[in-house]
Amino acid sequence: GFGASLSETIADFNADATLTVGTGAQVNAAAASGNVNLTARINHDGSNFLTGRGAIGSANNFAGGLAGVSVGNVKVNANSTMLVEVGTDASLTTGGGDVKVIGKHGNTATASLASAAVGLVAVGVGSATPVAGGSTTVKYLGDVGDGTAAAARHLYVQAEGYTAATGALNSVAGGLV
């Protein structure tokens, strides 16, 4: 007999996160030494990037018979975006604390394929294609206070990104031909 296995796996992770403080807005810390913290996160727990998240695709193929043909393709695309923006003329103030505007964005793609073909004639073909892209943007276009006097101890504007694409392919074909 003839054995054939064909599979195609496609996985996409295209999340978008946007955190904005609009033009002319006012954000004030209530306590005398309080902080203003504006933080957006994708695949980040506040301390570390979360691996094993994002776009994940896998397939397992097996074909066996007098003639065995196994074909498998795994395509994974992670292309998420993040924007954190404090608008023009927005005012962020504290009574002596810090103003922090932060974006932390993890974007990962993982593709794996295990494929086997067995027979007198055996053919095995496969691909595992991970692609990770995306962007992390943090903009501060406003003022700390009214723009004329210090209204915070420190201003932190931070964009932090982690991008990884990982692929694994294990393909075996065994036969006389």
PDB file of C-alpha atoms in Angstrom:
ATOM      1  CA  GLY A   1       0.000   0.000   0.000  1.00  0.00           C
ATOM      2  CA  PHE A   2       0.779   3.633  -0.233  1.00  0.00           C
ATOM      3  CA  GLY A   3       1.008   5.922   2.790  1.00  0.00           C
ATOM      4  CA  ALA A   4       0.925   9.700   2.627  1.00  0.00           C
ATOM      5  CA  SER A   5       0.779  12.443   5.211  1.00  0.00           C
ATOM      6  CA  LEU A   6       0.326  16.131   4.426  1.00  0.00           C
ATOM      7  CA  SER A   7      -0.044  18.892   6.976  1.00  0.00           C
ATOM      8  CA  GLU A   8       0.180  22.651   7.091  1.00  0.00           C
ATOM      9  CA  THR A   9       0.042  24.615  10.316  1.00  0.00           C
ATOM     10  CA  ILE A  10      -0.236  28.404  10.379  1.00  0.00           C
ATOM     11  CA  ALA A  11      -0.160  30.435  13.616  1.00  0.00           C
ATOM     12  CA  ASP A  12      -0.279  34.230  13.911  1.00  0.00           C
ATOM     13  CA  PHE A  13       0.116  36.523  16.927  1.00  0.00           C
ATOM     14  CA  ASN A  14      -0.670  40.081  15.874  1.00  0.00           C
ATOM     15  CA  ALA A  15      -1.673  41.801  19.105  1.00  0.00           C
ATOM     16  CA  ASP A  16      -1.704  45.571  19.412  1.00  0.00           C
ATOM     17  CA  ALA A  17      -1.497  47.508  22.685  1.00  0.00           C
ATOM     18  CA  THR A  18      -1.948  51.274  22.866  1.00  0.00           C
ATOM     19  CA  LEU A  19      -1.761  53.414  26.005  1.00  0.00           C
ATOM     20  CA  THR A  20      -2.266  57.136  25.471  1.00  0.00           C
ATOM     21  CA  VAL A  21      -2.626  60.235  27.583  1.00  0.00           C
ATOM     22  CA  GLY A  22      -4.410  62.689  25.326  1.00  0.00           C
ATOM     23  CA  THR A  23      -3.398  66.164  24.264  1.00  0.00           C
ATOM     24  CA  GLY A  24      -3.887  68.686  27.087  1.00  0.00           C
ATOM     25  CA  ALA A  25      -4.665  66.019  29.724  1.00  0.00           C
ATOM     26  CA  GLN A  26      -3.654  66.461  33.376  1.00  0.00           C
ATOM     27  CA  VAL A  27      -2.441  63.515  35.483  1.00  0.00           C
ATOM     28  CA  ASN A  28      -1.450  64.234  39.102  1.00  0.00           C
ATOM     29  CA  ALA A  29      -0.174  61.987  41.896  1.00  0.00           C
ATOM     30  CA  ALA A  30      -2.472  62.378  44.914  1.00  0.00           C
ATOM     31  CA  ALA A  31       0.151  61.917  47.654  1.00  0.00           C
ATOM     32  CA  ALA A  32       2.898  64.447  48.348  1.00  0.00           C
ATOM     33  CA  SER A  33       5.597  61.928  47.430  1.00  0.00           C
ATOM     34  CA  GLY A  34       3.470  59.816  45.066  1.00  0.00           C
ATOM     35  CA  ASN A  35       4.502  58.636  41.614  1.00  0.00           C
ATOM     36  CA  VAL A  36       2.760  58.726  38.242  1.00  0.00           C
ATOM     37  CA  ASN A  37       3.279  55.315  36.578  1.00  0.00           C
ATOM     38  CA  LEU A  38       2.016  54.643  33.055  1.00  0.00           C
ATOM     39  CA  THR A  39       3.023  51.149  31.906  1.00  0.00           C
ATOM     40  CA  ALA A  40       1.880  48.915  29.048  1.00  0.00           C
ATOM     41  CA  ARG A  41       3.005  45.261  28.778  1.00  0.00           C
ATOM     42  CA  ILE A  42       2.683  42.467  26.246  1.00  0.00           C
ATOM     43  CA  ASN A  43       4.142  39.094  27.311  1.00  0.00           C
ATOM     44  CA  HIS A  44       5.843  40.664  30.316  1.00  0.00           C
ATOM     45  CA  ASP A  45       4.927  40.122  33.988  1.00  0.00           C
ATOM     46  CA  GLY A  46       6.337  43.428  35.267  1.00  0.00           C
ATOM     47  CA  SER A  47       9.715  41.895  36.118  1.00  0.00           C
ATOM     48  CA  ASN A  48      10.583  39.538  33.253  1.00  0.00           C
ATOM     49  CA  PHE A  49       9.695  38.778  29.665  1.00  0.00           C
ATOM     50  CA  LEU A  50       7.449  35.728  29.362  1.00  0.00           C
ATOM     51  CA  THR A  51       8.973  33.150  27.039  1.00  0.00           C
ATOM     52  CA  GLY A  52       6.873  30.449  25.437  1.00  0.00           C
ATOM     53  CA  ARG A  53       4.141  32.981  24.623  1.00  0.00           C
ATOM     54  CA  GLY A  54       3.251  34.673  21.349  1.00  0.00           C
ATOM     55  CA  ALA A  55       2.771  32.664  18.154  1.00  0.00           C
ATOM     56  CA  ILE A  56       3.288  28.910  18.559  1.00  0.00           C
ATOM     57  CA  GLY A  57       2.742  26.277  15.859  1.00  0.00           C
ATOM     58  CA  SER A  58       3.650  22.596  15.628  1.00  0.00           C
ATOM     59  CA  ALA A  59       2.839  19.507  13.577  1.00  0.00           C
ATOM     60  CA  ASN A  60       3.649  15.781  13.715  1.00  0.00           C
ATOM     61  CA  ASN A  61       3.492  13.698  10.499  1.00  0.00           C
ATOM     62  CA  PHE A  62       3.886   9.991   9.818  1.00  0.00           C
ATOM     63  CA  ALA A  63       3.460   8.072   6.577  1.00  0.00           C
ATOM     64  CA  GLY A  64       4.135   4.364   6.097  1.00  0.00           C
ATOM     65  CA  GLY A  65       3.534   1.715   3.404  1.00  0.00           C
ATOM     66  CA  LEU A  66       5.251   0.238   0.361  1.00  0.00           C
ATOM     67  CA  ALA A  67       5.721   3.876  -0.569  1.00  0.00           C
ATOM     68  CA  GLY A  68       5.671   6.496   2.182  1.00  0.00           C
ATOM     69  CA  VAL A  69       5.487  10.240   1.532  1.00  0.00           C
ATOM     70  CA  SER A  70       5.400  12.793   4.335  1.00  0.00           C
ATOM     71  CA  VAL A  71       5.094  16.535   3.678  1.00  0.00           C
ATOM     72  CA  GLY A  72       4.720  19.082   6.459  1.00  0.00           C
ATOM     73  CA  ASN A  73       4.947  22.867   6.753  1.00  0.00           C
ATOM     74  CA  VAL A  74       4.680  24.988   9.894  1.00  0.00           C
ATOM     75  CA  LYS A  75       4.485  28.759   9.414  1.00  0.00           C
ATOM     76  CA  VAL A  76       4.445  31.014  12.481  1.00  0.00           C
ATOM     77  CA  ASN A  77       4.246  34.810  12.436  1.00  0.00           C
ATOM     78  CA  ALA A  78       4.515  37.063  15.512  1.00  0.00           C
ATOM     79  CA  ASN A  79       4.089  40.708  14.596  1.00  0.00           C
ATOM     80  CA  SER A  80       2.599  42.551  17.559  1.00  0.00           C
ATOM     81  CA  THR A  81       2.939  46.286  18.140  1.00  0.00           C
ATOM     82  CA  MET A  82       2.923  48.550  21.176  1.00  0.00           C
ATOM     83  CA  LEU A  83       2.498  52.319  21.448  1.00  0.00           C
ATOM     84  CA  VAL A  84       2.710  54.298  24.685  1.00  0.00           C
ATOM     85  CA  GLU A  85       2.248  58.022  24.144  1.00  0.00           C
ATOM     86  CA  VAL A  86       1.832  61.112  26.293  1.00  0.00           C
ATOM     87  CA  GLY A  87       0.287  63.747  24.041  1.00  0.00           C
ATOM     88  CA  THR A  88       1.314  67.325  23.331  1.00  0.00           C
ATOM     89  CA  ASP A  89       0.626  69.757  26.192  1.00  0.00           C
ATOM     90  CA  ALA A  90      -0.353  66.915  28.535  1.00  0.00           C
ATOM     91  CA  SER A  91       0.815  67.614  32.102  1.00  0.00           C
ATOM     92  CA  LEU A  92       2.017  64.866  34.457  1.00  0.00           C
ATOM     93  CA  THR A  93       2.868  66.075  37.974  1.00  0.00           C
ATOM     94  CA  THR A  94       3.862  64.716  41.367  1.00  0.00           C
ATOM     95  CA  GLY A  95       4.483  66.323  44.716  1.00  0.00           C
ATOM     96  CA  GLY A  96       8.087  65.150  44.665  1.00  0.00           C
ATOM     97  CA  GLY A  97       7.847  61.624  43.274  1.00  0.00           C
ATOM     98  CA  ASP A  98       8.735  60.201  39.855  1.00  0.00           C
ATOM     99  CA  VAL A  99       6.959  60.209  36.499  1.00  0.00           C
ATOM    100  CA  LYS A 100       7.441  56.895  34.646  1.00  0.00           C
ATOM    101  CA  VAL A 101       6.199  56.166  31.123  1.00  0.00           C
ATOM    102  CA  ILE A 102       7.148  52.609  30.148  1.00  0.00           C
ATOM    103  CA  GLY A 103       6.430  50.045  27.419  1.00  0.00           C
ATOM    104  CA  LYS A 104       7.628  46.426  27.811  1.00  0.00           C
ATOM    105  CA  HIS A 105       6.920  44.172  24.869  1.00  0.00           C
ATOM    106  CA  GLY A 106       7.837  40.527  24.250  1.00  0.00           C
ATOM    107  CA  ASN A 107       7.208  39.122  20.773  1.00  0.00           C
ATOM    108  CA  THR A 108       8.111  35.495  20.067  1.00  0.00           C
ATOM    109  CA  ALA A 109       7.479  32.962  17.310  1.00  0.00           C
ATOM    110  CA  THR A 110       8.033  29.224  17.771  1.00  0.00           C
ATOM    111  CA  ALA A 111       7.638  26.669  14.965  1.00  0.00           C
ATOM    112  CA  SER A 112       8.297  22.926  15.184  1.00  0.00           C
ATOM    113  CA  LEU A 113       7.760  19.961  12.874  1.00  0.00           C
ATOM    114  CA  ALA A 114       8.385  16.260  13.451  1.00  0.00           C
ATOM    115  CA  SER A 115       7.990  14.213  10.268  1.00  0.00           C
ATOM    116  CA  ALA A 116       8.631  10.573   9.345  1.00  0.00           C
ATOM    117  CA  ALA A 117       8.154   8.492   6.184  1.00  0.00           C
ATOM    118  CA  VAL A 118       8.798   4.733   5.991  1.00  0.00           C
ATOM    119  CA  GLY A 119       8.473   2.286   3.097  1.00  0.00           C
ATOM    120  CA  LEU A 120      10.317   0.563   0.279  1.00  0.00           C
ATOM    121  CA  VAL A 121      10.297   4.045  -1.242  1.00  0.00           C
ATOM    122  CA  ALA A 122      10.296   6.861   1.322  1.00  0.00           C
ATOM    123  CA  VAL A 123      10.192  10.618   0.815  1.00  0.00           C
ATOM    124  CA  GLY A 124      10.102  13.196   3.608  1.00  0.00           C
ATOM    125  CA  VAL A 125       9.853  16.951   3.051  1.00  0.00           C
ATOM    126  CA  GLY A 126       9.193  19.651   5.623  1.00  0.00           C
ATOM    127  CA  SER A 127       9.799  23.157   6.851  1.00  0.00           C
ATOM    128  CA  ALA A 128       9.406  25.027  10.137  1.00  0.00           C
ATOM    129  CA  THR A 129       9.402  28.795   9.540  1.00  0.00           C
ATOM    130  CA  PRO A 130       9.150  31.177  12.516  1.00  0.00           C
ATOM    131  CA  VAL A 131       9.109  34.949  11.898  1.00  0.00           C
ATOM    132  CA  ALA A 132       9.103  37.505  14.734  1.00  0.00           C
ATOM    133  CA  GLY A 133       8.868  41.243  14.136  1.00  0.00           C
ATOM    134  CA  GLY A 134       6.760  44.057  15.505  1.00  0.00           C
ATOM    135  CA  SER A 135       7.574  47.329  17.217  1.00  0.00           C
ATOM    136  CA  THR A 136       7.679  49.009  20.626  1.00  0.00           C
ATOM    137  CA  THR A 137       7.306  52.800  20.685  1.00  0.00           C
ATOM    138  CA  VAL A 138       7.202  55.131  23.705  1.00  0.00           C
ATOM    139  CA  LYS A 139       6.682  58.878  23.129  1.00  0.00           C
ATOM    140  CA  TYR A 140       6.619  61.700  25.657  1.00  0.00           C
ATOM    141  CA  LEU A 141       5.415  64.905  23.999  1.00  0.00           C
ATOM    142  CA  GLY A 142       3.943  66.588  27.095  1.00  0.00           C
ATOM    143  CA  ASP A 143       5.264  68.454  30.119  1.00  0.00           C
ATOM    144  CA  VAL A 144       6.138  67.576  33.689  1.00  0.00           C
ATOM    145  CA  GLY A 145       4.034  70.153  35.509  1.00  0.00           C
ATOM    146  CA  ASP A 146       3.268  73.354  33.660  1.00  0.00           C
ATOM    147  CA  GLY A 147       6.569  73.302  31.782  1.00  0.00           C
ATOM    148  CA  THR A 148       8.093  76.140  33.788  1.00  0.00           C
ATOM    149  CA  ALA A 149       8.882  74.617  37.215  1.00  0.00           C
ATOM    150  CA  ALA A 150       9.987  71.147  38.324  1.00  0.00           C
ATOM    151  CA  ALA A 151       6.999  69.008  39.231  1.00  0.00           C
ATOM    152  CA  ALA A 152       8.677  65.622  39.706  1.00  0.00           C
ATOM    153  CA  ARG A 153      11.879  64.229  41.108  1.00  0.00           C
ATOM    154  CA  HIS A 154      12.705  62.182  37.961  1.00  0.00           C
ATOM    155  CA  LEU A 155      11.212  61.568  34.532  1.00  0.00           C
ATOM    156  CA  TYR A 156      11.672  58.042  33.123  1.00  0.00           C
ATOM    157  CA  VAL A 157      10.701  57.263  29.539  1.00  0.00           C
ATOM    158  CA  GLN A 158      11.536  53.649  28.650  1.00  0.00           C
ATOM    159  CA  ALA A 159      10.838  51.249  25.779  1.00  0.00           C
ATOM    160  CA  GLU A 160      12.021  47.679  26.241  1.00  0.00           C
ATOM    161  CA  GLY A 161      11.557  44.925  23.678  1.00  0.00           C
ATOM    162  CA  TYR A 162      12.387  41.248  23.321  1.00  0.00           C
ATOM    163  CA  THR A 163      11.991  39.441  20.012  1.00  0.00           C
ATOM    164  CA  ALA A 164      12.840  35.803  19.307  1.00  0.00           C
ATOM    165  CA  ALA A 165      12.101  33.360  16.501  1.00  0.00           C
ATOM    166  CA  THR A 166      12.794  29.681  17.221  1.00  0.00           C
ATOM    167  CA  GLY A 167      12.393  26.767  14.840  1.00  0.00           C
ATOM    168  CA  ALA A 168      12.873  23.019  15.224  1.00  0.00           C
ATOM    169  CA  LEU A 169      12.677  20.416  12.457  1.00  0.00           C
ATOM    170  CA  ASN A 170      13.055  16.670  12.879  1.00  0.00           C
ATOM    171  CA  SER A 171      12.517  14.797   9.613  1.00  0.00           C
ATOM    172  CA  VAL A 172      13.278  11.120   8.964  1.00  0.00           C
ATOM    173  CA  ALA A 173      12.696   9.072   5.819  1.00  0.00           C
ATOM    174  CA  GLY A 174      13.690   5.416   5.648  1.00  0.00           C
ATOM    175  CA  GLY A 175      13.388   2.932   2.773  1.00  0.00           C
ATOM    176  CA  LEU A 176      15.299   1.006   0.144  1.00  0.00           C
ATOM    177  CA  VAL A 177      15.055   4.014  -2.181  1.00  0.00           C
TER     178      VAL A 177
END
